[in-house]
PDB file of C-alpha atoms in Angstrom:
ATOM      1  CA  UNK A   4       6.880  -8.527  49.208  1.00 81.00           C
ATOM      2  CA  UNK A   5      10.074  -6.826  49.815  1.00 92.00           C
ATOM      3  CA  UNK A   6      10.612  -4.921  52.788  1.00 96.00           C
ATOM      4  CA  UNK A   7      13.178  -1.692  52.984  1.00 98.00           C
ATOM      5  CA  UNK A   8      14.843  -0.285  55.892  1.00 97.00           C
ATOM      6  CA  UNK A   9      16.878   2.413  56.552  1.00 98.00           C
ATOM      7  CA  UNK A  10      20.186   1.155  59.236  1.00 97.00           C
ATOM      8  CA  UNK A  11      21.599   4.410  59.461  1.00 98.00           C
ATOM      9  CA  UNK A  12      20.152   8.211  58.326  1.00 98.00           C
ATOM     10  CA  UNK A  13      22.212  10.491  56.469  1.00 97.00           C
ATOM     11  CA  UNK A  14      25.391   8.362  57.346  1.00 98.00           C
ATOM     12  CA  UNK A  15      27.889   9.256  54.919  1.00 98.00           C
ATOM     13  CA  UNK A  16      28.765  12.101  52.428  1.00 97.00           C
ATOM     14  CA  UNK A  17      29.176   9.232  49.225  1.00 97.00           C
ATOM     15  CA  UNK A  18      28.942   5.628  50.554  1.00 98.00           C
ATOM     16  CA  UNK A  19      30.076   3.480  48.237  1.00 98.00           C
ATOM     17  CA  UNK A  20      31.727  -0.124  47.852  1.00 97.00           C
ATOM     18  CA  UNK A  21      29.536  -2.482  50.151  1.00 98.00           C
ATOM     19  CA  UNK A  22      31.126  -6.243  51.067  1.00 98.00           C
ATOM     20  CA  UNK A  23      29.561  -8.722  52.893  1.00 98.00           C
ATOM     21  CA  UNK A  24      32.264 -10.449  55.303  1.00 98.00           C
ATOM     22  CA  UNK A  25      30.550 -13.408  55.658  1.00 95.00           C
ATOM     23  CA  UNK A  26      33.209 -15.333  58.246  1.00 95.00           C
ATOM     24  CA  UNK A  27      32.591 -12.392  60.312  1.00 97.00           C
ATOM     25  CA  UNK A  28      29.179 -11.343  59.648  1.00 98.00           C
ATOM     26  CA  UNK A  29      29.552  -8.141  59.465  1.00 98.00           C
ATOM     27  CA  UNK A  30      29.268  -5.427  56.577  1.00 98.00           C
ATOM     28  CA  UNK A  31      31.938  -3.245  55.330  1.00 98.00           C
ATOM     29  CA  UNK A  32      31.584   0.295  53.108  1.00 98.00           C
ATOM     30  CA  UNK A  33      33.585   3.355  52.710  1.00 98.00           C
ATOM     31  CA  UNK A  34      32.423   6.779  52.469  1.00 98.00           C
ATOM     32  CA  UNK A  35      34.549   7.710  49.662  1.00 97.00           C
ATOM     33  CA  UNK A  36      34.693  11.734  50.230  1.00 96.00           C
ATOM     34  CA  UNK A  37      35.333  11.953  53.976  1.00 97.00           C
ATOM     35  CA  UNK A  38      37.654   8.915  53.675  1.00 98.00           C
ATOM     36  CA  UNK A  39      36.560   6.478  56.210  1.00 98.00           C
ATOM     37  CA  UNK A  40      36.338   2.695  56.575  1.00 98.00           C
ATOM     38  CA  UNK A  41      33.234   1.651  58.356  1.00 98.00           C
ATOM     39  CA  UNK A  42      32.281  -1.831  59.635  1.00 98.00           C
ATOM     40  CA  UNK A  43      28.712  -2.551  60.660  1.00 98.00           C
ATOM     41  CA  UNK A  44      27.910  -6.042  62.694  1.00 98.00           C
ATOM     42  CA  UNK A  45      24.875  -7.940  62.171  1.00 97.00           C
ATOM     43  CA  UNK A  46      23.884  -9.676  65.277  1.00 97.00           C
ATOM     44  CA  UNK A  47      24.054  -6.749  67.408  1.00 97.00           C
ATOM     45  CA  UNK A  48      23.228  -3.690  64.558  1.00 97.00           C
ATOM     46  CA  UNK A  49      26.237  -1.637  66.024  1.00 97.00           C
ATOM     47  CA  UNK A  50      28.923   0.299  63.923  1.00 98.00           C
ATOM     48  CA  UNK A  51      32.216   0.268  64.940  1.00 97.00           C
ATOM     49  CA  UNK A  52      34.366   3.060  65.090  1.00 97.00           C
ATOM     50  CA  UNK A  53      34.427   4.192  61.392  1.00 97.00           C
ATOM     51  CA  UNK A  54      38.769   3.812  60.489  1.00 98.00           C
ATOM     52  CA  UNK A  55      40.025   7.057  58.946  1.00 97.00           C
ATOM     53  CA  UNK A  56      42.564   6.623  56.206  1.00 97.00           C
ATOM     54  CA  UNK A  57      45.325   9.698  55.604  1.00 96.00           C
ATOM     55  CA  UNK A  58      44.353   9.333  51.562  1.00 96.00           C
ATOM     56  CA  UNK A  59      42.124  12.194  50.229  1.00 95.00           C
ATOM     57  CA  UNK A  60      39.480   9.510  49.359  1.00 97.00           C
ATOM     58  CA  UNK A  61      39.139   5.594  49.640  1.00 98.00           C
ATOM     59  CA  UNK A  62      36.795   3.753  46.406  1.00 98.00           C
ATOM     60  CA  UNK A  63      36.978   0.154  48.013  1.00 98.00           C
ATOM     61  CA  UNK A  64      37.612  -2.320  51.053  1.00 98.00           C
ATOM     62  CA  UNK A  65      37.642  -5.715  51.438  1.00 98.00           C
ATOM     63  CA  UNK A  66      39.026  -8.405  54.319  1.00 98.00           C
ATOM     64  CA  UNK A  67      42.256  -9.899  53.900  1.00 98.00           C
ATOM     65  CA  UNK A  68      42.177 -13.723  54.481  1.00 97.00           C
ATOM     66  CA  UNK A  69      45.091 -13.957  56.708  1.00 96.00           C
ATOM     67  CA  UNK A  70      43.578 -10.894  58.832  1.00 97.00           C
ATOM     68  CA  UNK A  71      43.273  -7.183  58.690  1.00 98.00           C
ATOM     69  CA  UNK A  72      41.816  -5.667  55.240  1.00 98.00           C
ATOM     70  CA  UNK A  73      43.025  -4.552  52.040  1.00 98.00           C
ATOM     71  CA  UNK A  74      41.431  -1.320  50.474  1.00 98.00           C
ATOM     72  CA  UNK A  75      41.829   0.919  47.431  1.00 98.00           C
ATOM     73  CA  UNK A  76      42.402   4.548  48.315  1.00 98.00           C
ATOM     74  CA  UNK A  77      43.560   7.292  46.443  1.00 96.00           C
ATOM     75  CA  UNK A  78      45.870   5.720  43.819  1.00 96.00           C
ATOM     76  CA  UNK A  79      47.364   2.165  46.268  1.00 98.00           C
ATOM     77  CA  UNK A  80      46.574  -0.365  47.716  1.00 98.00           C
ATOM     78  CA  UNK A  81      46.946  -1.016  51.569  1.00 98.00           C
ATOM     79  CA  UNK A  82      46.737  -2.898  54.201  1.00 98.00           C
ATOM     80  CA  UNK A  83      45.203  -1.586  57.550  1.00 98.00           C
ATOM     81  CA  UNK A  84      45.326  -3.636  60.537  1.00 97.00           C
ATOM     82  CA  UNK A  85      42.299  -3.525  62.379  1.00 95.00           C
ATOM     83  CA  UNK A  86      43.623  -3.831  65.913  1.00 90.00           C
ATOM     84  CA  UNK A  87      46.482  -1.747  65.843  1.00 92.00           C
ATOM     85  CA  UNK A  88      45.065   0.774  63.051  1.00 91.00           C
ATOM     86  CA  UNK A  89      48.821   0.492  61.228  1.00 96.00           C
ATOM     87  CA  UNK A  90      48.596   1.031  57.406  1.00 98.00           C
ATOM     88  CA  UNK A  91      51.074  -0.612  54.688  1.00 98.00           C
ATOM     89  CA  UNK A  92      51.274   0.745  51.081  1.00 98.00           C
ATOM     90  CA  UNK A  93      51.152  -2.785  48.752  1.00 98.00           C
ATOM     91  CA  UNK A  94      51.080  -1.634  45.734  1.00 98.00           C
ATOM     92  CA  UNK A  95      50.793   2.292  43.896  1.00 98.00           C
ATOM     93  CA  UNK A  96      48.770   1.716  40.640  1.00 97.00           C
ATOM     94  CA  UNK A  97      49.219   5.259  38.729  1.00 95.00           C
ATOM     95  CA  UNK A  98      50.743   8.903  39.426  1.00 91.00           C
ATOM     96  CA  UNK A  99      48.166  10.605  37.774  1.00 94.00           C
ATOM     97  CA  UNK A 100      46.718  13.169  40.037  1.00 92.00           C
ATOM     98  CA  UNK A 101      43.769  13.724  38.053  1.00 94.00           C
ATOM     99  CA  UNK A 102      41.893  10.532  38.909  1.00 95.00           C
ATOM    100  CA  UNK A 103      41.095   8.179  41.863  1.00 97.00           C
ATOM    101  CA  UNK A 104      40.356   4.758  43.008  1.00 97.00           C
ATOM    102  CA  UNK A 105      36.312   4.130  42.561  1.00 95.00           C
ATOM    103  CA  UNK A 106      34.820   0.972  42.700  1.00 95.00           C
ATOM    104  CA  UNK A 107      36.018  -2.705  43.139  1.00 97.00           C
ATOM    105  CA  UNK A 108      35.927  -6.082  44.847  1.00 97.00           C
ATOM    106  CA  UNK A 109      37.787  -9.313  44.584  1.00 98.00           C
ATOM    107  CA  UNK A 110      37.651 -12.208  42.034  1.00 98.00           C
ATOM    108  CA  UNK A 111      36.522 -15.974  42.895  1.00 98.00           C
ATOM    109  CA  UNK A 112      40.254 -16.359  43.152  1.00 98.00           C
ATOM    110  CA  UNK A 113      40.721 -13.537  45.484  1.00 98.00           C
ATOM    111  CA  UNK A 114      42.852 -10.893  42.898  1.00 98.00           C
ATOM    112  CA  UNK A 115      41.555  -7.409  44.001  1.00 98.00           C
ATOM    113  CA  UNK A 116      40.212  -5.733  40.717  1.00 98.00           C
ATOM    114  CA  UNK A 117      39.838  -2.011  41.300  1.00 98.00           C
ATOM    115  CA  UNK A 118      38.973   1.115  39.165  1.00 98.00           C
ATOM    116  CA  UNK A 119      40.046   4.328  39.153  1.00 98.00           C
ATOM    117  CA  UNK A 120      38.335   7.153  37.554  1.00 95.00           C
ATOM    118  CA  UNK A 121      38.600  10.968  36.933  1.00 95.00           C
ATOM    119  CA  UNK A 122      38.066  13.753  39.775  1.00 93.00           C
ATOM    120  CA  UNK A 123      34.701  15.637  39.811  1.00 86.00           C
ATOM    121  CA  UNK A 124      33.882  18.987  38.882  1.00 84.00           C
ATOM    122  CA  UNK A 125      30.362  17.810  39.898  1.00 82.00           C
ATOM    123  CA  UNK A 126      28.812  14.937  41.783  1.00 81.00           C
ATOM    124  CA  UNK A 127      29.232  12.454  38.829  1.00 81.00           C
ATOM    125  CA  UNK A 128      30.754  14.430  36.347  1.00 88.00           C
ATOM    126  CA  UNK A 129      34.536  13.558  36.197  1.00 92.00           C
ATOM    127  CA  UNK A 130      37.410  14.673  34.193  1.00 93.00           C
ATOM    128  CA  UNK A 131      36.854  12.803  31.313  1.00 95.00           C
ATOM    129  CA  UNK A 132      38.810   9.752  30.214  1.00 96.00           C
ATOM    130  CA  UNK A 133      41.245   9.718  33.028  1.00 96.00           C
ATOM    131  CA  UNK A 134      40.245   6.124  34.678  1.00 97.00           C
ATOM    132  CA  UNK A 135      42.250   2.533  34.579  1.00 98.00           C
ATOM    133  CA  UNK A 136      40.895  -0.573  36.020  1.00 98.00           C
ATOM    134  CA  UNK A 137      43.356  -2.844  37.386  1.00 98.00           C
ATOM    135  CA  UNK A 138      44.031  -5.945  39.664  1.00 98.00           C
ATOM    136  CA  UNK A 139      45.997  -6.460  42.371  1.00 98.00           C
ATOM    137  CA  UNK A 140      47.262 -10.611  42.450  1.00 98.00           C
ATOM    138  CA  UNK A 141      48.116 -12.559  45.158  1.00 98.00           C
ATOM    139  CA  UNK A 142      51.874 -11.704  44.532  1.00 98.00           C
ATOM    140  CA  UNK A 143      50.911  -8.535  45.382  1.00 98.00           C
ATOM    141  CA  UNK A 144      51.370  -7.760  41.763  1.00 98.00           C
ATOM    142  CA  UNK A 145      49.565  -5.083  39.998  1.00 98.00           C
ATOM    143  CA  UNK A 146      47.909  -5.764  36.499  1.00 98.00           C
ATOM    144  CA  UNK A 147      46.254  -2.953  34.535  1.00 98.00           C
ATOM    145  CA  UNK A 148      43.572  -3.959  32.408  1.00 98.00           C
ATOM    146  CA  UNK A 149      41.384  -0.989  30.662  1.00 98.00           C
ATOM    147  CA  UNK A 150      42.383   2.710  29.956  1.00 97.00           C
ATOM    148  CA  UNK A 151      40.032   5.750  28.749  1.00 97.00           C
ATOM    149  CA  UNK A 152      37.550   5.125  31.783  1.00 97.00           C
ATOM    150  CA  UNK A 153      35.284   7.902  33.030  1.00 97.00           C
ATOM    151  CA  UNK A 154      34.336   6.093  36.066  1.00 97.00           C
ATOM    152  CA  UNK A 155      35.214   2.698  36.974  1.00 97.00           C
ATOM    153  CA  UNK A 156      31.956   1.435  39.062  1.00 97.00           C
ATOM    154  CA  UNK A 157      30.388  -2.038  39.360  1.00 94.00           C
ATOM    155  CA  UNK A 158      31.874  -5.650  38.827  1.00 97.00           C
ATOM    156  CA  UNK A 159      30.871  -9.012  39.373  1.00 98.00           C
ATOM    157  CA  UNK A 160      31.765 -12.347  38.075  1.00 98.00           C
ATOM    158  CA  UNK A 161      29.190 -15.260  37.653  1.00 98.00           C
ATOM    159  CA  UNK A 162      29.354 -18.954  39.721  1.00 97.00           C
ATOM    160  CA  UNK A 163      31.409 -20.663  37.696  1.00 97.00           C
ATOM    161  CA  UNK A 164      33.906 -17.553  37.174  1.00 97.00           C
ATOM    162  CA  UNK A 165      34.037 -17.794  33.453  1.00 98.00           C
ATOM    163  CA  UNK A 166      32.420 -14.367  33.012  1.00 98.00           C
ATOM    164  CA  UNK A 167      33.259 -10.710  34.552  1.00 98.00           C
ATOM    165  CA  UNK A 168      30.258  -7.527  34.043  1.00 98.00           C
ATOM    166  CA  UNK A 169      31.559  -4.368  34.642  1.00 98.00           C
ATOM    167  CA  UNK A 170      30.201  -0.948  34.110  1.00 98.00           C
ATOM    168  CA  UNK A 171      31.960   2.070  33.237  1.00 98.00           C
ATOM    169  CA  UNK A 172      29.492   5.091  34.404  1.00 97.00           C
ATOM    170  CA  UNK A 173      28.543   7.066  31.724  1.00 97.00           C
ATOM    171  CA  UNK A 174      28.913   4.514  29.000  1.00 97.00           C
ATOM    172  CA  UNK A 175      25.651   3.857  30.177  1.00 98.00           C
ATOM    173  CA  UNK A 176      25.998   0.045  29.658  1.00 98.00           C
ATOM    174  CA  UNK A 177      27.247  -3.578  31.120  1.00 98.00           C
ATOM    175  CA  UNK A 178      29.623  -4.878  29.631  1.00 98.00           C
ATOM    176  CA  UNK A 179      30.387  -8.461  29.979  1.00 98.00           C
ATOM    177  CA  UNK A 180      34.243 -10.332  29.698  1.00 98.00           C
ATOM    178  CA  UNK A 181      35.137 -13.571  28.935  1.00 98.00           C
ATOM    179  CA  UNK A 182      37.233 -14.900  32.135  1.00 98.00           C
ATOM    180  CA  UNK A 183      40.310 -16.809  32.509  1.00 98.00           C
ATOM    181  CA  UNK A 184      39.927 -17.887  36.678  1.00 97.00           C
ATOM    182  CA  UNK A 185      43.653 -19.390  36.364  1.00 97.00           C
ATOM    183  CA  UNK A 186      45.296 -15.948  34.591  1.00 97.00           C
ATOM    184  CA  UNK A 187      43.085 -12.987  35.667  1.00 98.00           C
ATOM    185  CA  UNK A 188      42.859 -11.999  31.977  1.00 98.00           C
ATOM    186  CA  UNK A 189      39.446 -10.855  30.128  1.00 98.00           C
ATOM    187  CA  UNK A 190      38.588 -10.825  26.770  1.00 98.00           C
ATOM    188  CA  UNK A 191      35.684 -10.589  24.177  1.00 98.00           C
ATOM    189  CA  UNK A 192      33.840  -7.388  25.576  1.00 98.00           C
ATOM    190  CA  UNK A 193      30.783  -7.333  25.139  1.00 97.00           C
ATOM    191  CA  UNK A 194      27.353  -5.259  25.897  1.00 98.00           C
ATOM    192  CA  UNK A 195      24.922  -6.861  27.807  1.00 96.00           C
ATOM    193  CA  UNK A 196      22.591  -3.857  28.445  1.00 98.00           C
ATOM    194  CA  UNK A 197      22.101  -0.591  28.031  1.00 98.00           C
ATOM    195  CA  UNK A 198      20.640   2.151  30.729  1.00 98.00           C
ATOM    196  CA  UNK A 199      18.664   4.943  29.004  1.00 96.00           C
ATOM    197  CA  UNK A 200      20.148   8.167  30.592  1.00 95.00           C
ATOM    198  CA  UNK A 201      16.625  10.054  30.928  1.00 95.00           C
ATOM    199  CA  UNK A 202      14.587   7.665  32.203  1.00 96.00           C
ATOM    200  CA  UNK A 203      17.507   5.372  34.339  1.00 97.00           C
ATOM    201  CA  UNK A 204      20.086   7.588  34.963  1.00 97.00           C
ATOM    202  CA  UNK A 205      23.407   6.036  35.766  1.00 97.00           C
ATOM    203  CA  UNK A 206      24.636   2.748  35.935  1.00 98.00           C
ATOM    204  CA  UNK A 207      26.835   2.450  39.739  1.00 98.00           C
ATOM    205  CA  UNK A 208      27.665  -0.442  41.397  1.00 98.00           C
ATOM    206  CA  UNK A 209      26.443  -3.544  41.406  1.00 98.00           C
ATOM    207  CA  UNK A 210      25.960  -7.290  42.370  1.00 98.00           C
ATOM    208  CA  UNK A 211      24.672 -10.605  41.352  1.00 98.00           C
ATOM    209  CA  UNK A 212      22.486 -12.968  42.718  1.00 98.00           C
ATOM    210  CA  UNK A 213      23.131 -17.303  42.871  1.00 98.00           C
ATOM    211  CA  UNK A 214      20.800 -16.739  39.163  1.00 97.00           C
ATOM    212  CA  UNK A 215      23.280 -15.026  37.350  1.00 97.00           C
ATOM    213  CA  UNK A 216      21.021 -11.773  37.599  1.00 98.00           C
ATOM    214  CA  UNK A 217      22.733  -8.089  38.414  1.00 98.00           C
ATOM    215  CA  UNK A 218      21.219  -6.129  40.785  1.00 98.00           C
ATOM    216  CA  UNK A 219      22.171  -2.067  39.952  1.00 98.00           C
ATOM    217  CA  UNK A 220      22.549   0.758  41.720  1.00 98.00           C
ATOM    218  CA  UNK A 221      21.749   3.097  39.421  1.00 98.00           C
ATOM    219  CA  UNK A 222      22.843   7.068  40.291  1.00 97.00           C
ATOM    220  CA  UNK A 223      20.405   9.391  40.348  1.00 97.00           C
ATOM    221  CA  UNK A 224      17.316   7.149  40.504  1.00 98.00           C
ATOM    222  CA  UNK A 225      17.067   6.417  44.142  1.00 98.00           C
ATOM    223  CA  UNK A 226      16.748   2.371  42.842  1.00 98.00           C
ATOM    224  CA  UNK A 227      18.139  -0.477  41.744  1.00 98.00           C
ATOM    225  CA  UNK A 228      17.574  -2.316  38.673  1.00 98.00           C
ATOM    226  CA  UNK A 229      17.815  -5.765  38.597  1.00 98.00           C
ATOM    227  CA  UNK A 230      19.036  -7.442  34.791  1.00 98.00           C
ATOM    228  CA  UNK A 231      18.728 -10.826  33.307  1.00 97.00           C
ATOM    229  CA  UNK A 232      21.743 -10.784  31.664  1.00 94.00           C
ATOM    230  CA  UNK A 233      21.098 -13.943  29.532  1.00 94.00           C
ATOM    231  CA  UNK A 234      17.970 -11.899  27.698  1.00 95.00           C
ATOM    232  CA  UNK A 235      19.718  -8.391  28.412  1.00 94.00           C
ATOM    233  CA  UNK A 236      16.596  -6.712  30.279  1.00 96.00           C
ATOM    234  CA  UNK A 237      15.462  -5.179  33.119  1.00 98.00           C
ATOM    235  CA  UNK A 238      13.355  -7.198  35.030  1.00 97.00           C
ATOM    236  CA  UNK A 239      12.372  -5.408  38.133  1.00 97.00           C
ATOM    237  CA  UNK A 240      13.085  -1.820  39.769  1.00 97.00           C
ATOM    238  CA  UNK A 241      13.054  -1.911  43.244  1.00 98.00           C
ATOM    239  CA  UNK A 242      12.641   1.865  44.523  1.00 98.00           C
ATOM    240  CA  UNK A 243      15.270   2.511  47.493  1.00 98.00           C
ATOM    241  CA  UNK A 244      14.074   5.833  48.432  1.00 98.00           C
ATOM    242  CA  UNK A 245      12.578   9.210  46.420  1.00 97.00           C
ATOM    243  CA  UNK A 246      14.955  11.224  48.885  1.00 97.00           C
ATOM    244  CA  UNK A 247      18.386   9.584  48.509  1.00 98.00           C
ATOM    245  CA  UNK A 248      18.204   9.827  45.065  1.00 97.00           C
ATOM    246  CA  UNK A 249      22.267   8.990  44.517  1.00 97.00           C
ATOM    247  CA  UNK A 250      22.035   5.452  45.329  1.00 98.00           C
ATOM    248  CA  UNK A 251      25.339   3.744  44.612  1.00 98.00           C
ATOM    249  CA  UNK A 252      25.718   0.361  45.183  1.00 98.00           C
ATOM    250  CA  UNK A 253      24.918  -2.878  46.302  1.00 98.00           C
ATOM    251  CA  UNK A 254      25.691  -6.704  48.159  1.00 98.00           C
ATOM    252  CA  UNK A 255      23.647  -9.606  49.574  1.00 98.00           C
ATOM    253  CA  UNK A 256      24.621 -10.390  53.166  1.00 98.00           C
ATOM    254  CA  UNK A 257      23.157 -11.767  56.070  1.00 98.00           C
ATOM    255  CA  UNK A 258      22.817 -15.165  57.456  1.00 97.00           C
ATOM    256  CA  UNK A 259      21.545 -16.959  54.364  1.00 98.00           C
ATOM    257  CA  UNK A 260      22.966 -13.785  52.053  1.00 98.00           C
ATOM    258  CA  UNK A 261      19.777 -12.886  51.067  1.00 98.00           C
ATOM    259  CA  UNK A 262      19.369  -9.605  52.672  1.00 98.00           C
ATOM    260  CA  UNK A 263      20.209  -6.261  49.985  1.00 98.00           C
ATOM    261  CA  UNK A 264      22.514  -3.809  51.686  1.00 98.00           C
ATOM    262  CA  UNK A 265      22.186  -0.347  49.374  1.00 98.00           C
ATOM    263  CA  UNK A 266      24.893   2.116  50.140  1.00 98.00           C
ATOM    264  CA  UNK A 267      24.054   5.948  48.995  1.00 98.00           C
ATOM    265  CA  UNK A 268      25.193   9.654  48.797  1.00 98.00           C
ATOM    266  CA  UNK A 269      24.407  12.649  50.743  1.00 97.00           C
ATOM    267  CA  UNK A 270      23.194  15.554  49.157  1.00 95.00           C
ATOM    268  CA  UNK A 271      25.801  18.581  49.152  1.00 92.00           C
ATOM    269  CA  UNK A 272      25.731  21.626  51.340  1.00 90.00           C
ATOM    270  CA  UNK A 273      25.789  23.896  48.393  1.00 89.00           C
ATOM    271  CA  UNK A 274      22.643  21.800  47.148  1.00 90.00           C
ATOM    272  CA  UNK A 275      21.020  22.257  50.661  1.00 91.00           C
ATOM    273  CA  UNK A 276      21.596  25.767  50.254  1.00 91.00           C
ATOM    274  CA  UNK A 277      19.718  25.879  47.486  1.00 93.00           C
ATOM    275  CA  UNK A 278      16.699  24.179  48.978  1.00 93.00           C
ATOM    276  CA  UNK A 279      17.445  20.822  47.866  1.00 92.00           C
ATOM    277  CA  UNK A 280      15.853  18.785  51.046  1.00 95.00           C
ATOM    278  CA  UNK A 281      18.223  16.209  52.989  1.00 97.00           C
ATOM    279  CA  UNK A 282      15.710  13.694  52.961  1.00 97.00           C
ATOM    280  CA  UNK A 283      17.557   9.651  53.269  1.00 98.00           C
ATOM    281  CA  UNK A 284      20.337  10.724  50.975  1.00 98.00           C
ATOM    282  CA  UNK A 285      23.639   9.140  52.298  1.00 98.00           C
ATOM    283  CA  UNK A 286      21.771   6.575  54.248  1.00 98.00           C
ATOM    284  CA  UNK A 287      22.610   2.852  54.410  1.00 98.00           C
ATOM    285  CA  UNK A 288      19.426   0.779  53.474  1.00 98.00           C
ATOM    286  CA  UNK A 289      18.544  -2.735  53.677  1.00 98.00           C
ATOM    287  CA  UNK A 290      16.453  -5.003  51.867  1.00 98.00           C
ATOM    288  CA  UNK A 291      14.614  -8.254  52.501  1.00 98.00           C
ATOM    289  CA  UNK A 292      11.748 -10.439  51.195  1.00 98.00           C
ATOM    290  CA  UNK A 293      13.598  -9.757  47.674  1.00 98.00           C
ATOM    291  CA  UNK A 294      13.187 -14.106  47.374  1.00 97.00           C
ATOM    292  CA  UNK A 295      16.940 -14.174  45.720  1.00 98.00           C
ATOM    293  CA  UNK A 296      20.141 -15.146  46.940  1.00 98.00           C
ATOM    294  CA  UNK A 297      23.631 -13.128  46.616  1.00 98.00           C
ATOM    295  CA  UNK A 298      26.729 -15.386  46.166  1.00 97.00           C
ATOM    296  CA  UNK A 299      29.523 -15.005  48.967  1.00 96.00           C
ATOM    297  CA  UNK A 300      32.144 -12.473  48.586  1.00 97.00           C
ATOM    298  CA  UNK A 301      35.618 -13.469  48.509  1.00 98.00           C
ATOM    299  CA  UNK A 302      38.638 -11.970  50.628  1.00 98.00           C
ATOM    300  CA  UNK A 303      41.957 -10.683  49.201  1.00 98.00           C
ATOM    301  CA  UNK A 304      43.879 -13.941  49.563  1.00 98.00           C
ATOM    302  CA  UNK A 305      47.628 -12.131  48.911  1.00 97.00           C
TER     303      UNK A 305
END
């Protein structure tokens, strides 16, 4: 029997990109619209003081393996140093003013894949087409790999690295990629799954368990759905919450990493306004009991 808790009410306006740092045991997110880094530690259940970046928004963070962390704000990559709070462009991935980074994490090899996708004229509803996905090597080298995204969201690879899922929002599917570990390349697309709008709304991020199962946050459901990927089915819904509806994403963590961290969005003002009630929307939850096991997140190893 699973068991769901909510860490932290109403924290953040759209959390998003969850990694467990499992040398430090401690959880990382971002809140993507107020632009904030925020690191949560297990053993004691404290946050630390969230890190504010100067980029309009930030999609993804992760921890660099010689110290500090890497994230994907805006349209770069850069490096913050935790102690001293400086902040080091690596790489700039596009000019194009009309999109942003979104989701991403790294690969078993520790290249930081990150998408970007189109800005919102409504919560989910980008400009269309204006997304890239790319990867940033250990060279500090930046790699583009798909254009024509609406919004770059979840991606996971399986144990032994030969395959990559990713989701592009409102494709309403998984895709899955053949993977070269040794080159960072993918090829042979194809669908996995497919999310039916109505009754699933949309596909966000996501993450896989040591059974080569997704578990997905999907958008507007308030759940996650977790996929065999071998039959291409849902196998389970696990309900997060019927009042944080704009559930976004996912990781194992803990001790044994076997504990579901669900990051989510808070409901606008404008909404509020309207009567739309606050409820657990933008609240960090987390899940145990779940009887699966996530597979450890790797660092940005540049």
């Amino acid at each position: 029997m699973s068991n769901i808790v909510n860490i932290a009410k109403n924290f953040t306006a759209l959390g998003e990109g969850p990694h467990w740092d499992d040398t430090k045991q401690k959880l990382l997110f971002v809140d993507i619209d107020e632009s904030k880094i925020h690191r949560f530690d297990y053993a004691t259940s404290n946050f630390a003081d969230p890190i504010s970046l100067p980029d309009p928004t930030v999609g993804a963070v992760v921890p660099r393996e010689k110290g500090g962390l890497v994230a994907a704000a805006s349209h770069r990559y850069l490096s913050i140093d935790e102690e001293s709070g400086q902040m080091q462009t690596l790489a700039t991935v596009t000019e194009n003013v009309k999109c942003r980074f979104n989701d991403g994490k790294c690969d078993p090899r520790g290249r930081f894949w990150a998408g970007t996708m189109g800005l919102e004229t409504a919560p989910g509803i980008p400009l269309p087409k204006q997304g890239e996905l790319f990867s940033l090597g250990t060279d500090l080298t930046v790699r583009r790999h798909l254009a024509d995204i609406d919004i770059s969201n979840g991606i996971a690879w399986t144990q032994d690295a030969s395959r990559m899922f990713y989701i592009d929002t409102l494709e309403y599917n998984i895709r899955c990629f053949k993977y070269d570990v040794d080159t960072g390349a993918i090829s042979e697309p194809k669908v996995v799954v497919t999310f039916d709008s109505e009754k699933h709304k949309k596909p966000d991020g996501h993450c896989i368990d040591t059974d080569g199962n997704l578990w997905v946050a999907m958008y507007g459901l308030g759940g996650i759905l977790k996929v065999d990927t071998t039959k291409g089915e849902i196998v389970e819904k696990l309900k997060i919450s019927d009042s944080a509806l704009r559930t976004t994403s996912c990781c194992f963590g803990g001790p044994n990493l076997d504990e579901l961290f669900v990051t989510s969005a808070r409901y606008k003002q404008a909404e509020l306004d309207k009567g739309v009630e606050l409820g657990e929307s933008g609240s960090l939850f987390k899940v145990t009991g779940l009887g699966v096991r996530g597979l450890p997140a790797t660092p940005f190893k540049g």
